[in-house]
């Protein structure tokens, strides 16, 4: 019994303790020498038992399970013919007399893609479509609005109306505006391509080359400034040249640097009515500054409401607009300048530009745009911004028309000295 107990302990602990009696010791030594022929059950480590001959059984460890090898699916592939290989010329036979034929399976797409890899692409311009392309390059509708505001400034000047000077000033102002817009698009091609609103512009789509765009801008700027300087007066020509510089060299790069670009752009929009006033009078008066101030304030609700619904586009283009970086300021500034239009309209008769009827008859439209500005400030949604923007489109022409109807008449006025000399 002692020997059996020792065998069990030896099987469990793998140690053999030699102790009397001698029979147990002999039995343990026999087990240690021939332990592989004993069929024992080890509870801690299970083993698979295999038959190794007729006289005894042998245990071997369990093999690790291997992942089944996935059978490779047979894939049918199209075998393309190998292109012809140029033969190696023998140095002793001289230069080859002919070239190897081109591969038969060479596609036309690879042939067309070869010039594009170098970055060159031929631009073919249809002469019949060129006027429309140049009209979009110069932003013809924006240029027309600039001419309208300049014409309003000329008409509001307290001098008799001169049709020839008016036409020359309008043409010169329009040419200067077309030049500034064309240069602006030339500089902003990489950024316009990222915006949905501007990705269809002519330079982005490659309808004309940059050389044509710059040439068109020069062809508009030089005669435009020359007309304003020589045919009107040097002050108007200097204002036109300064406005081109301010729009292209200050406002355009500032759009990607600071939100101050909105204030600079408003100054650009305020100069055309001043140019119209100076074209008529040849001087900068308080009335000219008032006309510029009205245009300056009007642009904030107009542009801020427009940019509010284009925030995603401006963000993709990398432009730093108030609607993107300072949305609260965007709505606050729009409301502030809507209310400012009421004060500027009241100031017009005080500066002897209009009669006192103008603040009264312009009050309803000024109150309405101020109400929409307040809705935009309060709600800050797309609907309120859209309503304010469309209101600004008809508000400015209406306000200028009302101002023109309330203009103080200068026709038939006589100086006090002439009235004393001719009392009759």
PDB file of C-alpha atoms in Angstrom, residues 308 331 334-335 338 367-388:
ATOM      1  CA  UNK A 308     -24.417  84.118 -44.457  1.00  0.00           C
ATOM      2  CA  UNK A 331     -25.504  89.969 -37.815  1.00  0.00           C
ATOM      3  CA  UNK A 334     -25.785  94.341 -40.619  1.00  0.00           C
ATOM      4  CA  UNK A 335     -28.455  95.613 -38.196  1.00  0.00           C
ATOM      5  CA  UNK A 338     -29.617  99.225 -41.561  1.00  0.00           C
ATOM      6  CA  UNK A 367     -37.830 100.917 -41.583  1.00  0.00           C
ATOM      7  CA  UNK A 368     -38.590  97.785 -43.585  1.00  0.00           C
ATOM      8  CA  UNK A 369     -34.953  96.946 -44.267  1.00  0.00           C
ATOM      9  CA  UNK A 370     -34.200  97.677 -40.596  1.00  0.00           C
ATOM     10  CA  UNK A 371     -36.946  95.259 -39.580  1.00  0.00           C
ATOM     11  CA  UNK A 372     -35.459  92.560 -41.819  1.00  0.00           C
ATOM     12  CA  UNK A 373     -32.038  93.358 -40.367  1.00  0.00           C
ATOM     13  CA  UNK A 374     -33.462  92.803 -36.888  1.00  0.00           C
ATOM     14  CA  UNK A 375     -35.016  89.498 -37.989  1.00  0.00           C
ATOM     15  CA  UNK A 376     -31.666  88.444 -39.373  1.00  0.00           C
ATOM     16  CA  UNK A 377     -29.977  89.431 -36.102  1.00  0.00           C
ATOM     17  CA  UNK A 378     -32.549  87.581 -33.993  1.00  0.00           C
ATOM     18  CA  UNK A 379     -33.149  84.407 -36.003  1.00  0.00           C
ATOM     19  CA  UNK A 380     -29.747  83.926 -37.646  1.00  0.00           C
ATOM     20  CA  UNK A 381     -31.099  81.481 -40.221  1.00  0.00           C
ATOM     21  CA  UNK A 382     -31.057  81.132 -43.969  1.00  0.00           C
ATOM     22  CA  UNK A 383     -34.583  82.388 -44.472  1.00  0.00           C
ATOM     23  CA  UNK A 384     -34.036  85.720 -42.713  1.00  0.00           C
ATOM     24  CA  UNK A 385     -30.699  86.222 -44.489  1.00  0.00           C
ATOM     25  CA  UNK A 386     -32.301  85.535 -47.873  1.00  0.00           C
ATOM     26  CA  UNK A 387     -35.100  88.035 -47.236  1.00  0.00           C
ATOM     27  CA  UNK A 388     -32.647  90.740 -46.178  1.00  0.00           C
TER      28      UNK A 388
END
